[in-house]
Amino acid sequence: MKVEFAPLSVPLQRRLQTASVVQWVFSFLGLAQCCTAAFIALFFTRFWLVSALYAAWWLIDREKPRKGGRRIHFLRNCIVWRYMRDYFPITLMKTAELDPRKNYLVGFHPHGVLAAGAFLNFCTEASGFSVLFPGITPHLMMLSLWFRIPFFRDYVMSGGLIPSDKESASYVLQKPEGGNLLAIIVGGAQEALDAHPGSFTLLLKNRKGFVRLAIQNGTPLVPAFSFGENDVFDQVKNPKGSWLRRIQHCLQQIMGISLPLFHARGIFQYSFGLIPYRRPICTVVGKPIPVQKKHKPSEEEVDQIHQKYLNELSMLFEKHKAKYNVPEDSHLEFI
């Protein structure tokens, strides 16, 4: 006998979608602090052994983030990420096949405020990454400081996140069996300060480290642009040269992370809050750019591949922008 379940009502679906996004926002804004506080607080309770044992495990396991992390497929396939996908919604689109016998380095643009498209498309299976790119295992780079936080490090590793340093990147790109994709949000935390709705400014003009890394490993470069990434949050105006931008820049230099003053909607009202707007995000993955391996590439060789990458990214944007309601007179700006 086949048992059929009634579909969820639309109001319930929307509540579950909102709850999933609240969980995601909280995980990046507060979970790290909660994990640190819990780790310290447990030492002063009868459960001190939990923190003591974890500290010992942490010491033994300290190199794991740099060795590809520890993904947990159950968490990557968790239903909460599908609700988060449907909240915006978020989609993933490919324009070319990726050979599972090779490794790839994907440049993701733009960062946005919280990189929603990068996280959901490469750290979960909600958008069907494994179906679109069979035989490819995705990894996403994240600031190294997050991997120094107890408990939280295990949470982020479960989705395929690894530290943003050369050692971690090389470990993934040098796997001889192939089938690995390393996504780097090239603009980084600094680019988040330019994440205003309708903005297409990319911090990329002088960012060439990822190109050099690709050449040293002979890894094809793949441009990816996430349409709508900058539209899910509003941000307090912070033009370059303003007092706010100077403060944000100083704090970034000190702490290593940027602090954009963003806002959107609330949980129970739509006028103000930290929950992102329901606006579609579509990440379009371009075609691979072949790169010839060279251990010590010259500046001219790096510049040549970098310019080719800029051209391919611009072509990708221009080709698909009309589908996502981007004005005809809008173009990418590289700074």
Short mmCIF file of C-alpha atoms in Angstrom, two decimals:
data_model
loop_
_atom_site.label_atom_id
_atom_site.label_comp_id
_atom_site.label_asym_id
_atom_site.label_seq_id
_atom_site.Cartn_x
_atom_site.Cartn_y
_atom_site.Cartn_z
CA MET A 1 0.00 0.00 0.00
CA LYS A 2 1.39 3.33 -1.05
CA VAL A 3 1.10 6.17 1.44
CA GLU A 4 0.85 9.67 -0.05
CA PHE A 5 1.50 12.80 1.95
CA ALA A 6 -0.38 15.99 1.34
CA PRO A 7 1.81 18.83 0.02
CA LEU A 8 2.70 21.59 2.45
CA SER A 9 0.55 24.68 2.33
CA VAL A 10 2.08 27.81 0.80
CA PRO A 11 2.15 29.73 4.13
CA LEU A 12 3.93 26.82 5.83
CA GLN A 13 6.41 26.53 2.97
CA ARG A 14 7.19 30.24 3.26
CA ARG A 15 7.69 29.97 7.02
CA LEU A 16 10.07 27.05 6.56
CA GLN A 17 11.97 28.93 3.85
CA THR A 18 12.30 31.99 6.09
CA ALA A 19 13.40 29.82 9.02
CA SER A 20 16.11 28.22 6.87
CA VAL A 21 17.47 31.63 5.86
CA VAL A 22 17.39 32.84 9.48
CA GLN A 23 19.44 29.77 10.41
CA TRP A 24 21.95 30.51 7.63
CA VAL A 25 22.33 34.20 8.52
CA PHE A 26 22.72 33.32 12.20
CA SER A 27 25.35 30.68 11.38
CA PHE A 28 27.61 33.37 9.91
CA LEU A 29 26.77 36.24 12.27
CA GLY A 30 26.45 34.51 15.63
CA LEU A 31 27.24 30.82 15.56
CA ALA A 32 31.00 31.32 15.65
CA GLN A 33 30.74 33.47 18.77
CA CYS A 34 28.33 30.99 20.39
CA CYS A 35 30.70 28.09 19.68
CA THR A 36 33.61 29.96 21.26
CA ALA A 37 31.54 30.90 24.31
CA ALA A 38 30.26 27.34 24.73
CA PHE A 39 33.77 25.88 24.45
CA ILE A 40 35.06 28.19 27.21
CA ALA A 41 31.96 27.96 29.41
CA LEU A 42 32.00 24.15 29.49
CA PHE A 43 35.35 24.24 31.29
CA PHE A 44 33.58 25.80 34.28
CA THR A 45 30.85 23.17 34.49
CA ARG A 46 30.68 19.48 35.28
CA PHE A 47 30.87 18.90 31.50
CA TRP A 48 34.42 20.27 31.33
CA LEU A 49 35.58 16.95 29.91
CA VAL A 50 33.69 17.69 26.66
CA SER A 51 35.83 20.76 25.98
CA ALA A 52 38.98 19.00 27.19
CA LEU A 53 38.45 16.06 24.84
CA TYR A 54 37.56 18.39 21.97
CA ALA A 55 40.73 20.41 22.59
CA ALA A 56 42.77 17.20 22.32
CA TRP A 57 40.91 16.25 19.13
CA TRP A 58 41.40 19.75 17.76
CA LEU A 59 45.17 19.44 18.27
CA ILE A 60 45.30 16.08 16.50
CA ASP A 61 43.01 17.26 13.70
CA ARG A 62 44.50 20.74 13.27
CA GLU A 63 45.78 20.13 9.73
CA LYS A 64 42.53 18.65 8.38
CA PRO A 65 41.12 21.95 6.98
CA ARG A 66 44.27 22.33 4.85
CA LYS A 67 43.95 18.75 3.60
CA GLY A 68 40.61 19.16 1.86
CA GLY A 69 38.44 19.33 4.97
CA ARG A 70 35.89 16.76 6.05
CA ARG A 71 32.64 16.97 4.12
CA ILE A 72 29.54 15.28 5.51
CA HIS A 73 27.15 14.36 2.71
CA PHE A 74 24.18 14.12 5.05
CA LEU A 75 24.57 17.79 5.99
CA ARG A 76 25.21 18.85 2.39
CA ASN A 77 21.93 17.17 1.40
CA CYS A 78 19.93 18.45 4.38
CA ILE A 79 16.42 19.61 3.48
CA VAL A 80 16.99 22.98 5.16
CA TRP A 81 19.19 24.02 2.23
CA ARG A 82 16.38 23.28 -0.24
CA TYR A 83 14.10 25.59 1.72
CA MET A 84 16.83 28.23 1.62
CA ARG A 85 17.14 27.72 -2.17
CA ASP A 86 13.41 28.30 -2.64
CA TYR A 87 13.38 31.38 -0.40
CA PHE A 88 15.23 33.59 -2.90
CA PRO A 89 15.21 31.37 -5.11
CA ILE A 90 18.82 30.40 -5.96
CA THR A 91 19.72 28.51 -9.15
CA LEU A 92 22.90 27.17 -10.71
CA MET A 93 23.47 27.21 -14.46
CA LYS A 94 26.29 25.67 -16.49
CA THR A 95 27.37 26.78 -19.94
CA ALA A 96 29.98 24.07 -20.61
CA GLU A 97 30.84 20.56 -19.50
CA LEU A 98 33.65 19.96 -17.00
CA ASP A 99 35.84 16.91 -17.51
CA PRO A 100 35.90 14.87 -14.24
CA ARG A 101 39.46 13.79 -15.05
CA LYS A 102 40.69 17.34 -14.50
CA ASN A 103 40.77 19.77 -11.59
CA TYR A 104 39.34 23.29 -11.99
CA LEU A 105 39.74 26.68 -10.34
CA VAL A 106 36.53 28.72 -10.40
CA GLY A 107 36.57 32.47 -9.83
CA PHE A 108 33.26 33.45 -8.19
CA HIS A 109 31.93 37.02 -8.60
CA PRO A 110 30.67 39.10 -6.87
CA HIS A 111 31.15 38.45 -3.15
CA GLY A 112 27.88 40.10 -2.13
CA VAL A 113 27.29 40.72 1.57
CA LEU A 114 27.19 37.09 2.77
CA ALA A 115 27.99 35.17 -0.46
CA ALA A 116 24.65 33.34 -0.48
CA GLY A 117 25.03 31.98 -4.02
CA ALA A 118 28.55 30.70 -3.44
CA PHE A 119 27.61 28.93 -0.23
CA LEU A 120 24.43 27.25 -1.42
CA ASN A 121 25.69 26.25 -4.88
CA PHE A 122 29.09 24.88 -3.84
CA CYS A 123 28.61 23.84 -0.19
CA THR A 124 25.23 22.12 -0.50
CA GLU A 125 23.41 19.97 -3.03
CA ALA A 126 20.27 22.13 -2.99
CA SER A 127 20.86 23.48 -6.50
CA GLY A 128 21.91 20.09 -7.89
CA PHE A 129 25.65 20.62 -8.31
CA SER A 130 26.41 16.87 -8.56
CA VAL A 131 23.72 16.45 -11.21
CA LEU A 132 24.96 19.37 -13.32
CA PHE A 133 28.63 18.45 -12.92
CA PRO A 134 28.84 14.67 -12.41
CA GLY A 135 32.13 13.38 -11.08
CA ILE A 136 33.18 16.82 -9.77
CA THR A 137 33.72 17.49 -6.04
CA PRO A 138 33.35 21.20 -5.15
CA HIS A 139 35.37 23.09 -2.54
CA LEU A 140 34.92 26.73 -1.51
CA MET A 141 37.59 28.85 0.13
CA MET A 142 36.81 30.80 3.30
CA LEU A 143 38.87 33.11 5.55
CA SER A 144 41.31 31.01 7.55
CA LEU A 145 40.36 32.59 10.89
CA TRP A 146 36.98 30.78 10.88
CA PHE A 147 38.82 27.44 11.09
CA ARG A 148 40.37 28.45 14.41
CA ILE A 149 37.00 28.47 16.15
CA PRO A 150 36.10 25.31 18.09
CA PHE A 151 33.07 23.34 16.88
CA PHE A 152 32.41 25.94 14.15
CA ARG A 153 35.38 24.65 12.14
CA ASP A 154 33.75 21.24 11.90
CA TYR A 155 30.46 22.80 10.80
CA VAL A 156 32.01 24.73 7.90
CA MET A 157 34.22 21.80 6.84
CA SER A 158 31.12 19.60 6.53
CA GLY A 159 30.02 21.58 3.48
CA GLY A 160 33.36 21.49 1.67
CA LEU A 161 34.80 24.80 2.90
CA ILE A 162 38.58 25.06 3.22
CA PRO A 163 40.92 27.87 4.39
CA SER A 164 41.88 30.58 1.93
CA ASP A 165 45.61 29.98 1.80
CA LYS A 166 47.96 28.63 -0.87
CA GLU A 167 48.65 25.35 0.94
CA SER A 168 44.94 24.44 1.11
CA ALA A 169 44.33 25.43 -2.51
CA SER A 170 47.34 23.50 -3.82
CA TYR A 171 46.28 20.36 -1.95
CA VAL A 172 42.97 20.31 -3.84
CA LEU A 173 44.35 21.34 -7.23
CA GLN A 174 47.23 18.85 -7.16
CA LYS A 175 45.11 15.73 -6.65
CA PRO A 176 46.24 13.49 -9.52
CA GLU A 177 42.91 11.70 -9.95
CA GLY A 178 41.17 14.97 -10.92
CA GLY A 179 37.50 15.66 -10.41
CA ASN A 180 37.97 18.56 -7.99
CA LEU A 181 36.68 22.10 -8.29
CA LEU A 182 38.05 24.88 -6.13
CA ALA A 183 35.88 28.01 -5.99
CA ILE A 184 37.52 31.25 -4.87
CA ILE A 185 35.54 34.43 -4.19
CA VAL A 186 38.26 36.55 -5.74
CA GLY A 187 37.06 39.94 -4.47
CA GLY A 188 37.08 38.64 -0.91
CA ALA A 189 35.77 40.43 2.14
CA GLN A 190 36.87 43.81 0.80
CA GLU A 191 34.52 43.49 -2.18
CA ALA A 192 31.58 43.09 0.22
CA LEU A 193 31.87 46.81 0.96
CA ASP A 194 30.81 47.51 -2.65
CA ALA A 195 27.87 45.09 -2.55
CA HIS A 196 25.07 47.55 -3.26
CA PRO A 197 21.92 46.61 -5.23
CA GLY A 198 22.46 47.18 -8.93
CA SER A 199 26.24 47.41 -8.53
CA PHE A 200 28.56 45.48 -10.84
CA THR A 201 31.88 46.63 -9.42
CA LEU A 202 34.40 43.82 -9.00
CA LEU A 203 37.66 44.00 -7.07
CA LEU A 204 39.61 42.13 -9.71
CA LYS A 205 41.88 44.48 -11.65
CA ASN A 206 44.93 43.77 -9.50
CA ARG A 207 43.90 40.41 -8.05
CA LYS A 208 46.19 37.98 -9.85
CA GLY A 209 47.15 35.48 -7.17
CA PHE A 210 44.46 33.02 -8.27
CA VAL A 211 45.76 33.21 -11.86
CA ARG A 212 49.31 32.48 -10.74
CA LEU A 213 48.00 29.56 -8.67
CA ALA A 214 46.20 28.14 -11.71
CA ILE A 215 49.34 28.40 -13.88
CA GLN A 216 51.55 26.77 -11.25
CA ASN A 217 49.18 23.81 -11.08
CA GLY A 218 48.19 23.73 -14.75
CA THR A 219 44.56 24.08 -13.69
CA PRO A 220 41.91 25.47 -16.11
CA LEU A 221 40.32 28.71 -14.94
CA VAL A 222 36.53 28.95 -14.94
CA PRO A 223 34.72 32.32 -14.52
CA ALA A 224 31.41 32.33 -12.66
CA PHE A 225 29.07 35.29 -12.18
CA SER A 226 26.21 35.28 -9.68
CA PHE A 227 23.41 37.52 -10.94
CA GLY A 228 21.39 39.04 -8.10
CA GLU A 229 24.06 38.43 -5.45
CA ASN A 230 24.29 42.13 -4.61
CA ASP A 231 20.53 42.66 -4.57
CA VAL A 232 19.44 40.67 -1.50
CA PHE A 233 20.66 43.27 1.03
CA ASP A 234 20.74 47.04 1.21
CA GLN A 235 23.90 48.61 2.57
CA VAL A 236 24.53 51.96 4.20
CA LYS A 237 26.14 54.27 1.65
CA ASN A 238 29.93 54.11 2.02
CA PRO A 239 31.58 55.70 -1.02
CA LYS A 240 35.36 55.59 -1.17
CA GLY A 241 36.84 58.46 0.76
CA SER A 242 33.91 58.69 3.19
CA TRP A 243 34.52 58.45 6.94
CA LEU A 244 32.53 55.21 7.12
CA ARG A 245 34.59 53.57 4.37
CA ARG A 246 37.83 54.61 6.07
CA ILE A 247 36.68 53.08 9.37
CA GLN A 248 35.57 49.88 7.62
CA HIS A 249 38.90 49.64 5.83
CA CYS A 250 40.84 50.10 9.09
CA LEU A 251 38.77 47.44 10.85
CA GLN A 252 39.33 45.07 7.96
CA GLN A 253 43.10 45.62 8.17
CA ILE A 254 43.00 44.83 11.90
CA MET A 255 40.55 41.92 12.00
CA GLY A 256 40.88 40.46 8.51
CA ILE A 257 37.13 40.65 7.85
CA SER A 258 35.01 43.48 6.49
CA LEU A 259 32.01 44.86 8.34
CA PRO A 260 29.41 46.09 5.84
CA LEU A 261 26.48 47.84 7.51
CA PHE A 262 23.68 45.97 5.79
CA HIS A 263 19.97 45.63 6.32
CA ALA A 264 16.94 44.22 4.53
CA ARG A 265 13.72 42.84 6.07
CA GLY A 266 12.70 41.33 9.39
CA ILE A 267 11.23 37.96 10.25
CA PHE A 268 7.69 39.20 10.86
CA GLN A 269 7.78 42.52 8.98
CA TYR A 270 9.27 43.76 5.72
CA SER A 271 10.51 47.24 6.58
CA PHE A 272 13.79 46.59 8.41
CA GLY A 273 15.92 43.70 9.64
CA LEU A 274 18.85 41.43 8.82
CA ILE A 275 16.95 38.83 6.82
CA PRO A 276 17.70 39.07 3.06
CA TYR A 277 15.05 40.08 0.56
CA ARG A 278 13.34 37.41 -1.56
CA ARG A 279 15.19 38.22 -4.75
CA PRO A 280 16.41 35.62 -7.26
CA ILE A 281 20.08 34.69 -7.48
CA CYS A 282 21.43 32.75 -10.46
CA THR A 283 25.04 31.64 -10.58
CA VAL A 284 26.22 31.12 -14.16
CA VAL A 285 29.36 29.00 -14.55
CA GLY A 286 31.33 29.79 -17.70
CA LYS A 287 33.55 27.66 -19.90
CA PRO A 288 37.06 26.61 -18.82
CA ILE A 289 40.07 28.65 -19.92
CA PRO A 290 43.00 26.29 -20.69
CA VAL A 291 46.17 27.05 -18.71
CA GLN A 292 49.62 25.65 -19.44
CA LYS A 293 51.47 24.50 -16.33
CA LYS A 294 54.57 26.43 -15.36
CA HIS A 295 56.19 26.37 -11.93
CA LYS A 296 57.52 29.94 -12.06
CA PRO A 297 55.41 31.98 -14.49
CA SER A 298 56.63 35.45 -15.43
CA GLU A 299 54.62 38.59 -14.72
CA GLU A 300 53.86 38.88 -18.44
CA GLU A 301 52.45 35.34 -18.54
CA VAL A 302 50.30 35.99 -15.49
CA ASP A 303 49.06 39.28 -16.96
CA GLN A 304 48.19 37.59 -20.24
CA ILE A 305 46.04 34.88 -18.59
CA HIS A 306 44.54 37.45 -16.22
CA GLN A 307 43.44 39.64 -19.13
CA LYS A 308 41.97 36.63 -20.90
CA TYR A 309 40.05 35.80 -17.74
CA LEU A 310 38.68 39.36 -17.53
CA ASN A 311 37.56 39.16 -21.15
CA GLU A 312 35.83 35.79 -20.64
CA LEU A 313 34.09 37.03 -17.49
CA SER A 314 32.88 40.17 -19.27
CA MET A 315 31.59 38.08 -22.19
CA LEU A 316 29.78 35.77 -19.77
CA PHE A 317 28.12 38.75 -18.09
CA GLU A 318 27.12 40.44 -21.34
CA LYS A 319 25.71 37.23 -22.82
CA HIS A 320 23.42 36.43 -19.90
CA LYS A 321 22.57 39.79 -18.31
CA ALA A 322 19.36 40.30 -20.31
CA LYS A 323 17.90 37.09 -18.81
CA TYR A 324 18.26 38.51 -15.31
CA ASN A 325 16.84 42.00 -15.90
CA VAL A 326 20.20 43.75 -15.93
CA PRO A 327 19.93 47.07 -17.84
CA GLU A 328 21.49 47.06 -21.29
CA ASP A 329 23.80 49.95 -20.39
CA SER A 330 25.20 48.15 -17.30
CA HIS A 331 28.65 46.61 -17.63
CA LEU A 332 31.22 45.09 -15.31
CA GLU A 333 33.63 47.53 -13.71
CA PHE A 334 36.99 46.20 -12.58
CA ILE A 335 38.79 48.10 -9.84
#
